[in-house]
Amino acid sequence: MKGDIVSSANVASVVRLKLLKHIDRVVYPFAHVASAMENQSSVSQLNLFQHVEEVYKATPDAALDNESLYKLVARRAGINDATLNHRMPIGTAGKLRSKAKRAIRWQQQQLKHLQVIERVPGERGVWRLTEKMRSGLHKARPGMTLLAFSTDLGMALWGTSPHSLAKLDEPIELLLTSAPYPLRNPRAYGNPRCEEYVDFICAVLEPIVPKIAATGSLVLNLSNDVFLEKSPARSTYLERVTIALEDRLGLYLMDRVIWANRSKAPGPVAWASKARNQLNVCWEPCLWMAPDPLRCKADNRRVLLPHTERHQKLMAAGGERRDAEYGDGAYRIRPGSYGNLTAGRIPRNVLEMGHACSIGRAHRRVLQALGLPTHGAGWPLSVPDFFIRFLTEPGDLVVDLFGGRCMTGLAAELNERRWLCLELMLEYIRGGAELFRPFKGFWINPSLGGPGELHPQG
């Protein structure tokens, strides 16, 4: 694909001719839900059903006891602890029971009757998604690539990494992705095991890394919370991945940027809540690598933050008036220090960002209305938005190899960068298309049909 691969008005037809010559047709139908749920301010029975259902769907490979269910539903529904735990006489016997917990259990039984969840054999009050619900995603076959949707700035491909980009001859300025974590119990979209993770990551990246521009970067979001079996000790897979990216692929470590997400669910439950010998987790590392550190086009002036009111007053007053030394003379403050008027303050390498965002919540409601599954591990718009602004310029090409709901593509679109997202699961990339309908040149493959459905091609 030569030239400006995603900026022309007729990108859809051009790319289809280049990528879809020998592509299999899509034949998987979606179930369609005709109308959307209304966003209500109070927790109605209908909304409570949604919250209970979404808690189970957000943890597709985990079994939940009722106490965990109560807490997660309360968090989603905005039920405070006092309301959740308030007990009142219920029934003819007048036993004290929590009305809120009773309502949650009632919705749990509705999900059981609908064959959405099932009780874990031998466990009291522990439920999980049924096998039918856990395996509701359709993977692209190896070597298969389908242009799912596009805008004037970018496109999303349903296919396997790295095969889908084998013919790309456009330099990538930012390869930004959140790879599947090495989980002992894989999620619905599939996860490699810890012992095979280094080879998995290198196999995916090896054909793509040579396509990264000399001025470009790789940002790889991984998990810090992978534990050894039956142990509170963490795996050192992160260190092994970092070294492998240097030794095998010739990349240099620029930084380990911390994504601190203080709204993460408490965990690890076994070691923090039960054994009490670990702390609750709240951060994930983003490995920032570059093929040529001295030529990397990162520029912190593109992500400056507003000065605090105190610092603005300090600059306006001409800076410091004192003379002081700290750290045995390593740091010295002189009269006039910090007196220059600057555009903003340089961000620290710890990004304080919750996992939820208004766009993500609105997108979730759309997916529910269309009968499409939500992604269990999507990141908020703010994370890719930061790295795209920091590491690229308008017009640069941003690529995400594990696109999920295509939030990276959306951040690139909003920042006037060209983008290309790949996703293995058909349902996720179909749902991601709904984020791009307002943008210029939006086109969706007719094989994916209208909202919430796929039209089999004969």
Tab-separated table of C-alpha atoms in Angstrom:
chain	number	residue	atom	x	y	z
A	1	MET	CA	0.000	0.000	0.000
A	2	LYS	CA	1.825	3.065	-1.253
A	3	GLY	CA	1.374	6.746	-0.665
A	4	ASP	CA	-1.236	8.161	1.635
A	5	ILE	CA	-3.022	4.908	2.382
A	6	VAL	CA	-5.847	6.285	4.478
A	7	SER	CA	-6.420	9.934	3.664
A	8	SER	CA	-8.152	9.902	0.291
A	9	ALA	CA	-11.917	10.263	0.022
A	10	ASN	CA	-12.288	6.946	-1.765
A	11	VAL	CA	-10.174	5.009	0.756
A	12	ALA	CA	-12.804	2.313	1.181
A	13	SER	CA	-12.900	1.218	-2.441
A	14	VAL	CA	-9.127	1.549	-2.948
A	15	VAL	CA	-8.258	-0.493	0.113
A	16	ARG	CA	-10.881	-3.114	-0.671
A	17	LEU	CA	-9.289	-3.708	-4.075
A	18	LYS	CA	-5.852	-4.088	-2.495
A	19	LEU	CA	-6.666	-6.112	0.599
A	20	LEU	CA	-9.760	-8.113	-0.225
A	21	LYS	CA	-8.843	-9.846	-3.488
A	22	HIS	CA	-8.652	-13.293	-1.940
A	23	ILE	CA	-10.483	-12.822	1.344
A	24	ASP	CA	-13.098	-15.227	2.661
A	25	ARG	CA	-16.569	-13.812	3.155
A	26	VAL	CA	-18.132	-13.216	6.528
A	27	VAL	CA	-21.020	-15.525	7.330
A	28	TYR	CA	-21.568	-15.175	11.070
A	29	PRO	CA	-24.958	-13.667	12.066
A	30	PHE	CA	-25.516	-11.473	15.114
A	31	ALA	CA	-28.621	-11.548	17.261
A	32	HIS	CA	-30.282	-8.120	17.009
A	33	VAL	CA	-31.863	-6.165	19.819
A	34	ALA	CA	-34.406	-3.740	18.411
A	35	SER	CA	-34.311	-0.920	20.938
A	36	ALA	CA	-31.857	0.647	23.368
A	37	MET	CA	-32.218	0.718	27.130
A	38	GLU	CA	-33.007	4.179	28.441
A	39	ASN	CA	-30.392	5.786	30.655
A	40	GLN	CA	-32.297	6.291	33.919
A	41	SER	CA	-31.199	8.283	36.926
A	42	SER	CA	-32.578	5.774	39.442
A	43	VAL	CA	-31.724	2.088	39.683
A	44	SER	CA	-34.879	0.503	38.276
A	45	GLN	CA	-35.393	-3.258	38.054
A	46	LEU	CA	-34.549	-3.034	34.355
A	47	ASN	CA	-31.325	-1.157	35.006
A	48	LEU	CA	-30.428	-3.462	37.887
A	49	PHE	CA	-30.785	-6.451	35.560
A	50	GLN	CA	-28.351	-4.748	33.163
A	51	HIS	CA	-25.843	-4.073	35.933
A	52	VAL	CA	-25.914	-7.673	37.171
A	53	GLU	CA	-25.596	-9.009	33.628
A	54	GLU	CA	-22.691	-6.684	32.816
A	55	VAL	CA	-20.782	-7.684	35.953
A	56	TYR	CA	-20.803	-11.311	34.829
A	57	LYS	CA	-19.958	-10.390	31.240
A	58	ALA	CA	-17.049	-8.215	32.396
A	59	THR	CA	-15.516	-11.259	34.128
A	60	PRO	CA	-16.252	-13.985	31.557
A	61	ASP	CA	-13.702	-16.466	32.855
A	62	ALA	CA	-14.138	-15.916	36.568
A	63	ALA	CA	-16.630	-17.350	39.022
A	64	LEU	CA	-18.179	-14.777	41.362
A	65	ASP	CA	-19.407	-15.370	44.887
A	66	ASN	CA	-22.410	-13.325	45.926
A	67	GLU	CA	-20.476	-10.926	48.142
A	68	SER	CA	-18.233	-9.990	45.220
A	69	LEU	CA	-21.301	-9.646	43.012
A	70	TYR	CA	-22.979	-7.271	45.477
A	71	LYS	CA	-19.928	-4.980	45.597
A	72	LEU	CA	-19.394	-4.896	41.828
A	73	VAL	CA	-23.076	-4.262	41.074
A	74	ALA	CA	-23.237	-1.542	43.726
A	75	ARG	CA	-20.234	0.188	42.182
A	76	ARG	CA	-21.771	0.095	38.692
A	77	ALA	CA	-25.224	1.160	39.845
A	78	GLY	CA	-24.067	3.894	42.226
A	79	ILE	CA	-25.491	2.152	45.322
A	80	ASN	CA	-23.692	3.322	48.456
A	81	ASP	CA	-22.598	0.968	51.229
A	82	ALA	CA	-25.301	2.138	53.621
A	83	THR	CA	-28.065	1.321	51.138
A	84	LEU	CA	-26.455	-1.957	50.103
A	85	ASN	CA	-26.092	-3.220	53.667
A	86	HIS	CA	-29.256	-1.722	55.197
A	87	ARG	CA	-31.320	-4.527	56.718
A	88	MET	CA	-35.063	-4.481	57.262
A	89	PRO	CA	-37.762	-7.029	58.183
A	90	ILE	CA	-38.756	-9.062	55.100
A	91	GLY	CA	-41.327	-11.823	54.691
A	92	THR	CA	-43.861	-13.239	57.132
A	93	ALA	CA	-41.128	-14.205	59.579
A	94	GLY	CA	-39.833	-10.658	59.581
A	95	LYS	CA	-36.179	-11.671	59.354
A	96	LEU	CA	-33.734	-8.841	58.837
A	97	ARG	CA	-32.455	-8.877	55.268
A	98	SER	CA	-30.809	-6.424	52.882
A	99	LYS	CA	-33.418	-5.359	50.352
A	100	ALA	CA	-30.731	-4.287	47.876
A	101	LYS	CA	-28.893	-7.613	48.038
A	102	ARG	CA	-32.177	-9.482	47.738
A	103	ALA	CA	-32.999	-7.516	44.554
A	104	ILE	CA	-29.581	-8.357	43.110
A	105	ARG	CA	-30.099	-12.065	43.838
A	106	TRP	CA	-33.504	-11.932	42.152
A	107	GLN	CA	-31.913	-10.552	38.981
A	108	GLN	CA	-29.260	-13.251	39.308
A	109	GLN	CA	-32.020	-15.860	39.164
A	110	GLN	CA	-33.444	-14.244	36.038
A	111	LEU	CA	-30.041	-14.673	34.377
A	112	LYS	CA	-30.059	-18.307	35.478
A	113	HIS	CA	-33.465	-18.893	33.859
A	114	LEU	CA	-32.192	-17.239	30.673
A	115	GLN	CA	-29.212	-19.656	30.727
A	116	VAL	CA	-26.774	-16.762	30.929
A	117	ILE	CA	-25.156	-17.951	34.173
A	118	GLU	CA	-24.820	-21.261	35.990
A	119	ARG	CA	-23.890	-22.323	39.507
A	120	VAL	CA	-20.354	-23.613	39.993
A	121	PRO	CA	-20.672	-27.290	40.988
A	122	GLY	CA	-19.946	-27.903	44.656
A	123	GLU	CA	-19.902	-24.195	45.527
A	124	ARG	CA	-22.638	-22.382	47.433
A	125	GLY	CA	-23.528	-18.920	46.133
A	126	VAL	CA	-20.878	-18.974	43.385
A	127	TRP	CA	-21.961	-18.381	39.778
A	128	ARG	CA	-20.300	-17.994	36.359
A	129	LEU	CA	-21.226	-17.405	32.725
A	130	THR	CA	-22.415	-20.497	30.894
A	131	GLU	CA	-20.123	-22.009	28.274
A	132	LYS	CA	-22.474	-20.757	25.568
A	133	MET	CA	-22.054	-17.173	26.765
A	134	ARG	CA	-18.281	-17.497	27.211
A	135	SER	CA	-17.651	-18.685	23.664
A	136	GLY	CA	-19.751	-16.188	21.730
A	137	LEU	CA	-16.918	-14.546	19.756
A	138	HIS	CA	-15.754	-15.380	16.241
A	139	LYS	CA	-12.040	-15.281	15.408
A	140	ALA	CA	-10.610	-14.449	12.022
A	141	ARG	CA	-8.954	-17.467	10.468
A	142	PRO	CA	-5.150	-17.303	9.979
A	143	GLY	CA	-4.312	-15.493	6.757
A	144	MET	CA	-7.768	-13.924	6.538
A	145	THR	CA	-8.148	-10.133	6.349
A	146	LEU	CA	-11.334	-8.121	5.929
A	147	LEU	CA	-11.659	-4.342	5.744
A	148	ALA	CA	-14.327	-3.824	8.398
A	149	PHE	CA	-14.805	-0.044	8.281
A	150	SER	CA	-12.910	3.125	7.449
A	151	THR	CA	-12.908	6.920	7.567
A	152	ASP	CA	-10.923	9.440	5.559
A	153	LEU	CA	-8.132	9.105	8.135
A	154	GLY	CA	-8.025	5.416	8.937
A	155	MET	CA	-9.331	1.896	8.691
A	156	ALA	CA	-10.033	-1.136	10.835
A	157	LEU	CA	-9.170	-4.647	9.676
A	158	TRP	CA	-10.617	-7.924	10.916
A	159	GLY	CA	-7.684	-10.279	10.769
A	160	THR	CA	-4.755	-11.879	12.533
A	161	SER	CA	-1.591	-10.075	13.521
A	162	PRO	CA	0.926	-9.816	11.954
A	163	HIS	CA	-0.322	-11.312	8.677
A	164	SER	CA	-2.738	-8.469	7.975
A	165	LEU	CA	0.062	-5.894	7.637
A	166	ALA	CA	2.494	-8.002	5.633
A	167	LYS	CA	2.252	-5.687	2.585
A	168	LEU	CA	2.265	-2.374	4.437
A	169	ASP	CA	5.093	-0.184	3.112
A	170	GLU	CA	4.064	2.994	4.932
A	171	PRO	CA	6.286	3.973	7.910
A	172	ILE	CA	4.593	3.609	11.286
A	173	GLU	CA	5.294	6.483	13.670
A	174	LEU	CA	3.559	4.862	16.636
A	175	LEU	CA	2.769	1.210	17.256
A	176	LEU	CA	0.466	1.550	20.258
A	177	THR	CA	-1.292	-1.502	21.615
A	178	SER	CA	-2.585	-3.255	24.711
A	179	ALA	CA	-1.718	-6.898	24.144
A	180	PRO	CA	-3.696	-9.746	25.750
A	181	TYR	CA	-2.266	-10.306	29.208
A	182	PRO	CA	-0.759	-13.674	30.198
A	183	LEU	CA	-3.634	-14.991	32.296
A	184	ARG	CA	-3.841	-18.455	33.824
A	185	ASN	CA	-7.534	-18.580	32.885
A	186	PRO	CA	-7.909	-16.976	29.424
A	187	ARG	CA	-10.651	-14.423	28.799
A	188	ALA	CA	-13.202	-14.717	26.024
A	189	TYR	CA	-10.869	-13.146	23.465
A	190	GLY	CA	-8.014	-15.537	24.320
A	191	ASN	CA	-4.769	-15.075	26.234
A	192	PRO	CA	-1.354	-16.727	25.918
A	193	ARG	CA	0.049	-18.455	28.988
A	194	CYS	CA	2.823	-16.806	30.973
A	195	GLU	CA	5.521	-19.306	30.014
A	196	GLU	CA	4.928	-18.678	26.303
A	197	TYR	CA	4.364	-14.939	26.493
A	198	VAL	CA	7.807	-13.705	25.424
A	199	ASP	CA	7.717	-15.813	22.263
A	200	PHE	CA	4.111	-14.733	21.617
A	201	ILE	CA	4.912	-11.008	21.810
A	202	CYS	CA	8.065	-11.311	19.722
A	203	ALA	CA	6.293	-13.396	17.063
A	204	VAL	CA	3.582	-10.735	16.738
A	205	LEU	CA	5.964	-7.776	16.666
A	206	GLU	CA	8.873	-9.172	14.656
A	207	PRO	CA	7.325	-8.593	11.180
A	208	ILE	CA	5.998	-5.158	12.204
A	209	VAL	CA	8.962	-3.588	14.019
A	210	PRO	CA	10.954	-3.039	10.773
A	211	LYS	CA	8.022	-0.940	9.549
A	212	ILE	CA	8.390	1.485	12.488
A	213	ALA	CA	9.999	4.737	11.329
A	214	ALA	CA	13.407	5.689	12.716
A	215	THR	CA	11.606	8.570	14.442
A	216	GLY	CA	8.853	6.279	15.715
A	217	SER	CA	7.959	4.457	18.916
A	218	LEU	CA	6.393	1.296	20.284
A	219	VAL	CA	4.154	1.549	23.353
A	220	LEU	CA	3.073	-1.790	24.792
A	221	ASN	CA	0.551	-1.832	27.657
A	222	LEU	CA	0.954	-4.942	29.814
A	223	SER	CA	-0.039	-6.130	33.290
A	224	ASN	CA	1.993	-5.886	36.468
A	225	ASP	CA	-0.290	-8.353	38.212
A	226	VAL	CA	0.629	-11.795	36.899
A	227	PHE	CA	1.286	-14.130	39.818
A	228	LEU	CA	3.058	-17.446	40.146
A	229	GLU	CA	0.730	-20.401	40.597
A	230	LYS	CA	-0.623	-20.653	44.153
A	231	SER	CA	1.739	-17.903	45.270
A	232	PRO	CA	1.578	-14.186	46.119
A	233	ALA	CA	4.856	-13.750	44.201
A	234	ARG	CA	4.678	-11.946	40.879
A	235	SER	CA	5.981	-13.326	37.609
A	236	THR	CA	9.054	-11.658	36.117
A	237	TYR	CA	7.604	-11.946	32.609
A	238	LEU	CA	7.667	-8.134	32.284
A	239	GLU	CA	11.423	-8.054	32.673
A	240	ARG	CA	11.793	-10.942	30.212
A	241	VAL	CA	9.619	-9.183	27.626
A	242	THR	CA	11.609	-5.952	28.000
A	243	ILE	CA	14.935	-7.718	27.506
A	244	ALA	CA	13.594	-9.743	24.571
A	245	LEU	CA	12.393	-6.581	22.805
A	246	GLU	CA	15.946	-5.264	23.068
A	247	ASP	CA	17.862	-8.473	22.314
A	248	ARG	CA	15.610	-9.957	19.637
A	249	LEU	CA	14.055	-6.913	17.986
A	250	GLY	CA	16.726	-4.253	18.499
A	251	LEU	CA	14.508	-1.780	20.364
A	252	TYR	CA	15.648	0.569	23.129
A	253	LEU	CA	13.764	1.118	26.377
A	254	MET	CA	12.780	4.792	26.624
A	255	ASP	CA	10.629	4.502	29.760
A	256	ARG	CA	8.178	2.424	31.727
A	257	VAL	CA	5.261	4.840	31.883
A	258	ILE	CA	2.884	3.962	34.696
A	259	TRP	CA	-0.852	4.018	34.056
A	260	ALA	CA	-2.303	4.445	37.551
A	261	ASN	CA	-5.964	3.439	37.568
A	262	ARG	CA	-7.278	3.980	41.092
A	263	SER	CA	-10.743	2.772	40.096
A	264	LYS	CA	-9.482	-0.771	39.462
A	265	ALA	CA	-11.477	-3.461	41.238
A	266	PRO	CA	-9.832	-4.571	44.513
A	267	GLY	CA	-7.412	-7.426	43.999
A	268	PRO	CA	-5.743	-9.823	43.909
A	269	VAL	CA	-8.579	-11.132	46.084
A	270	ALA	CA	-6.740	-14.286	47.178
A	271	TRP	CA	-3.621	-12.460	48.342
A	272	ALA	CA	-4.879	-8.973	49.288
A	273	SER	CA	-8.390	-9.589	50.658
A	274	LYS	CA	-8.046	-13.124	52.035
A	275	ALA	CA	-4.420	-13.952	52.852
A	276	ARG	CA	-3.698	-10.246	53.482
A	277	ASN	CA	-0.074	-10.475	52.334
A	278	GLN	CA	-0.403	-8.289	49.240
A	279	LEU	CA	-1.656	-4.770	48.497
A	280	ASN	CA	-4.550	-3.905	46.210
A	281	VAL	CA	-3.378	-3.232	42.677
A	282	CYS	CA	-3.936	0.011	40.777
A	283	TRP	CA	-1.363	0.388	38.004
A	284	GLU	CA	-0.185	-1.085	34.730
A	285	PRO	CA	3.112	-0.509	32.898
A	286	CYS	CA	3.298	0.912	29.392
A	287	LEU	CA	6.666	-0.061	27.918
A	288	TRP	CA	7.874	2.723	25.647
A	289	MET	CA	10.506	1.493	23.189
A	290	ALA	CA	12.176	3.146	20.196
A	291	PRO	CA	14.359	1.913	17.309
A	292	ASP	CA	16.526	5.057	17.456
A	293	PRO	CA	16.322	7.006	20.745
A	294	LEU	CA	18.182	10.060	19.424
A	295	ARG	CA	15.834	10.450	16.452
A	296	CYS	CA	12.583	9.673	18.287
A	297	LYS	CA	10.105	12.504	17.631
A	298	ALA	CA	8.621	12.504	21.143
A	299	ASP	CA	7.940	16.069	22.296
A	300	ASN	CA	6.565	16.809	25.762
A	301	ARG	CA	5.455	20.271	24.613
A	302	ARG	CA	2.515	18.543	22.923
A	303	VAL	CA	1.236	17.214	26.262
A	304	LEU	CA	1.984	20.087	28.648
A	305	LEU	CA	-0.353	20.443	31.617
A	306	PRO	CA	-1.633	23.742	33.053
A	307	HIS	CA	0.530	25.302	35.748
A	308	THR	CA	-0.833	25.260	39.270
A	309	GLU	CA	-2.165	28.536	40.592
A	310	ARG	CA	0.760	28.706	43.016
A	311	HIS	CA	3.331	28.293	40.239
A	312	GLN	CA	1.588	30.906	38.093
A	313	LYS	CA	1.935	33.371	40.957
A	314	LEU	CA	5.609	32.409	41.339
A	315	MET	CA	6.319	33.089	37.659
A	316	ALA	CA	4.385	36.354	37.767
A	317	ALA	CA	6.491	37.478	40.746
A	318	GLY	CA	9.717	36.848	38.842
A	319	GLY	CA	10.555	33.484	40.385
A	320	GLU	CA	12.269	32.473	43.605
A	321	ARG	CA	13.869	35.044	45.898
A	322	ARG	CA	15.817	32.571	48.026
A	323	ASP	CA	19.146	30.820	47.616
A	324	ALA	CA	19.135	27.209	48.812
A	325	GLU	CA	20.835	23.864	48.208
A	326	TYR	CA	19.406	20.348	48.516
A	327	GLY	CA	20.830	16.841	48.151
A	328	ASP	CA	24.414	17.781	49.053
A	329	GLY	CA	24.445	20.479	46.437
A	330	ALA	CA	22.939	18.387	43.645
A	331	TYR	CA	19.950	20.733	43.479
A	332	ARG	CA	20.221	24.473	43.954
A	333	ILE	CA	17.590	27.193	43.927
A	334	ARG	CA	18.836	30.647	43.023
A	335	PRO	CA	17.039	33.995	43.035
A	336	GLY	CA	15.016	34.163	39.827
A	337	SER	CA	14.646	30.380	39.463
A	338	TYR	CA	11.310	29.446	37.868
A	339	GLY	CA	10.725	33.026	36.842
A	340	ASN	CA	10.455	32.356	33.111
A	341	LEU	CA	6.909	32.294	31.793
A	342	THR	CA	6.350	28.857	30.222
A	343	ALA	CA	3.420	27.317	28.364
A	344	GLY	CA	2.775	24.623	30.956
A	345	ARG	CA	4.298	21.979	33.185
A	346	ILE	CA	5.858	18.771	31.906
A	347	PRO	CA	3.804	15.688	32.860
A	348	ARG	CA	5.310	13.092	35.167
A	349	ASN	CA	5.702	9.556	33.850
A	350	VAL	CA	2.767	8.395	35.963
A	351	LEU	CA	-0.581	8.814	34.206
A	352	GLU	CA	-3.458	9.093	36.688
A	353	MET	CA	-6.418	7.948	34.584
A	354	GLY	CA	-9.452	5.842	35.491
A	355	HIS	CA	-10.578	3.043	33.200
A	356	ALA	CA	-14.010	4.572	32.606
A	357	CYS	CA	-14.769	7.521	30.338
A	358	SER	CA	-17.945	9.145	29.024
A	359	ILE	CA	-17.288	7.931	25.474
A	360	GLY	CA	-16.765	4.382	26.719
A	361	ARG	CA	-19.986	4.467	28.749
A	362	ALA	CA	-21.999	5.814	25.818
A	363	HIS	CA	-20.452	3.191	23.535
A	364	ARG	CA	-21.378	0.435	25.986
A	365	ARG	CA	-25.026	1.533	25.906
A	366	VAL	CA	-24.983	1.453	22.100
A	367	LEU	CA	-23.521	-2.057	22.096
A	368	GLN	CA	-26.145	-3.257	24.560
A	369	ALA	CA	-28.885	-1.854	22.363
A	370	LEU	CA	-27.433	-3.585	19.302
A	371	GLY	CA	-26.935	-6.924	20.998
A	372	LEU	CA	-23.154	-6.756	20.630
A	373	PRO	CA	-20.696	-7.887	23.337
A	374	THR	CA	-18.629	-5.360	25.232
A	375	HIS	CA	-14.871	-5.756	25.493
A	376	GLY	CA	-13.809	-6.899	28.953
A	377	ALA	CA	-10.465	-5.074	28.956
A	378	GLY	CA	-10.827	-1.890	26.944
A	379	TRP	CA	-8.753	1.125	27.914
A	380	PRO	CA	-10.165	4.653	28.217
A	381	LEU	CA	-9.720	7.230	25.466
A	382	SER	CA	-7.338	9.252	27.651
A	383	VAL	CA	-4.511	6.677	27.564
A	384	PRO	CA	-4.037	6.385	23.781
A	385	ASP	CA	-4.824	10.100	23.448
A	386	PHE	CA	-1.830	10.983	25.641
A	387	PHE	CA	0.669	8.759	23.844
A	388	ILE	CA	-0.546	9.803	20.389
A	389	ARG	CA	-0.126	13.500	21.181
A	390	PHE	CA	3.233	12.939	22.906
A	391	LEU	CA	4.842	10.675	20.305
A	392	THR	CA	3.355	11.735	16.947
A	393	GLU	CA	2.444	14.744	14.825
A	394	PRO	CA	-0.715	15.379	12.771
A	395	GLY	CA	-0.739	13.198	9.665
A	396	ASP	CA	1.462	10.462	11.177
A	397	LEU	CA	0.376	6.821	11.026
A	398	VAL	CA	-0.665	5.127	14.287
A	399	VAL	CA	-1.172	1.341	14.359
A	400	ASP	CA	-2.848	-0.870	16.979
A	401	LEU	CA	-2.374	-4.629	16.518
A	402	PHE	CA	-4.927	-5.594	19.195
A	403	GLY	CA	-7.591	-3.021	18.446
A	404	GLY	CA	-10.447	-4.276	20.630
A	405	ARG	CA	-13.129	-1.608	20.402
A	406	CYS	CA	-10.707	0.603	18.383
A	407	MET	CA	-10.262	3.292	21.027
A	408	THR	CA	-6.722	3.880	19.726
A	409	GLY	CA	-8.156	4.597	16.293
A	410	LEU	CA	-10.662	7.015	17.804
A	411	ALA	CA	-7.918	8.909	19.667
A	412	ALA	CA	-5.908	9.125	16.442
A	413	GLU	CA	-8.948	10.328	14.491
A	414	LEU	CA	-9.663	13.063	17.037
A	415	ASN	CA	-6.016	14.202	16.899
A	416	GLU	CA	-5.868	14.241	13.070
A	417	ARG	CA	-3.488	11.298	12.846
A	418	ARG	CA	-3.928	8.522	10.322
A	419	TRP	CA	-4.657	5.177	11.912
A	420	LEU	CA	-4.926	1.462	11.298
A	421	CYS	CA	-6.440	-0.963	13.814
A	422	LEU	CA	-6.444	-4.748	13.648
A	423	GLU	CA	-8.756	-6.948	15.674
A	424	LEU	CA	-9.047	-10.725	15.791
A	425	MET	CA	-12.646	-10.899	17.057
A	426	LEU	CA	-15.410	-10.037	14.629
A	427	GLU	CA	-17.917	-8.833	17.217
A	428	TYR	CA	-15.474	-6.367	18.790
A	429	ILE	CA	-14.506	-4.720	15.523
A	430	ARG	CA	-18.168	-4.549	14.476
A	431	GLY	CA	-18.978	-2.770	17.725
A	432	GLY	CA	-16.003	-0.454	17.307
A	433	ALA	CA	-17.474	0.828	14.043
A	434	GLU	CA	-20.171	2.634	16.040
A	435	LEU	CA	-17.531	5.009	17.452
A	436	PHE	CA	-16.698	6.320	13.980
A	437	ARG	CA	-20.087	6.998	12.384
A	438	PRO	CA	-19.863	10.804	12.915
A	439	PHE	CA	-16.513	11.138	11.130
A	440	LYS	CA	-15.905	12.230	7.552
A	441	GLY	CA	-15.791	9.439	4.999
A	442	PHE	CA	-17.188	6.756	7.311
A	443	TRP	CA	-17.779	3.501	5.443
A	444	ILE	CA	-18.701	0.086	6.798
A	445	ASN	CA	-18.263	-3.152	4.913
A	446	PRO	CA	-21.680	-4.327	3.629
A	447	SER	CA	-20.824	-7.787	4.977
A	448	LEU	CA	-21.191	-6.322	8.448
A	449	GLY	CA	-24.616	-4.924	7.598
A	450	GLY	CA	-26.452	-2.193	9.436
A	451	PRO	CA	-26.266	-1.521	13.164
A	452	GLY	CA	-26.320	-4.751	15.132
A	453	GLU	CA	-26.403	-7.274	12.312
A	454	LEU	CA	-24.292	-9.095	9.765
A	455	HIS	CA	-25.547	-9.832	6.280
A	456	PRO	CA	-24.167	-13.150	5.010
A	457	GLN	CA	-22.824	-12.883	1.502
A	458	GLY	CA	-24.042	-15.659	-0.775
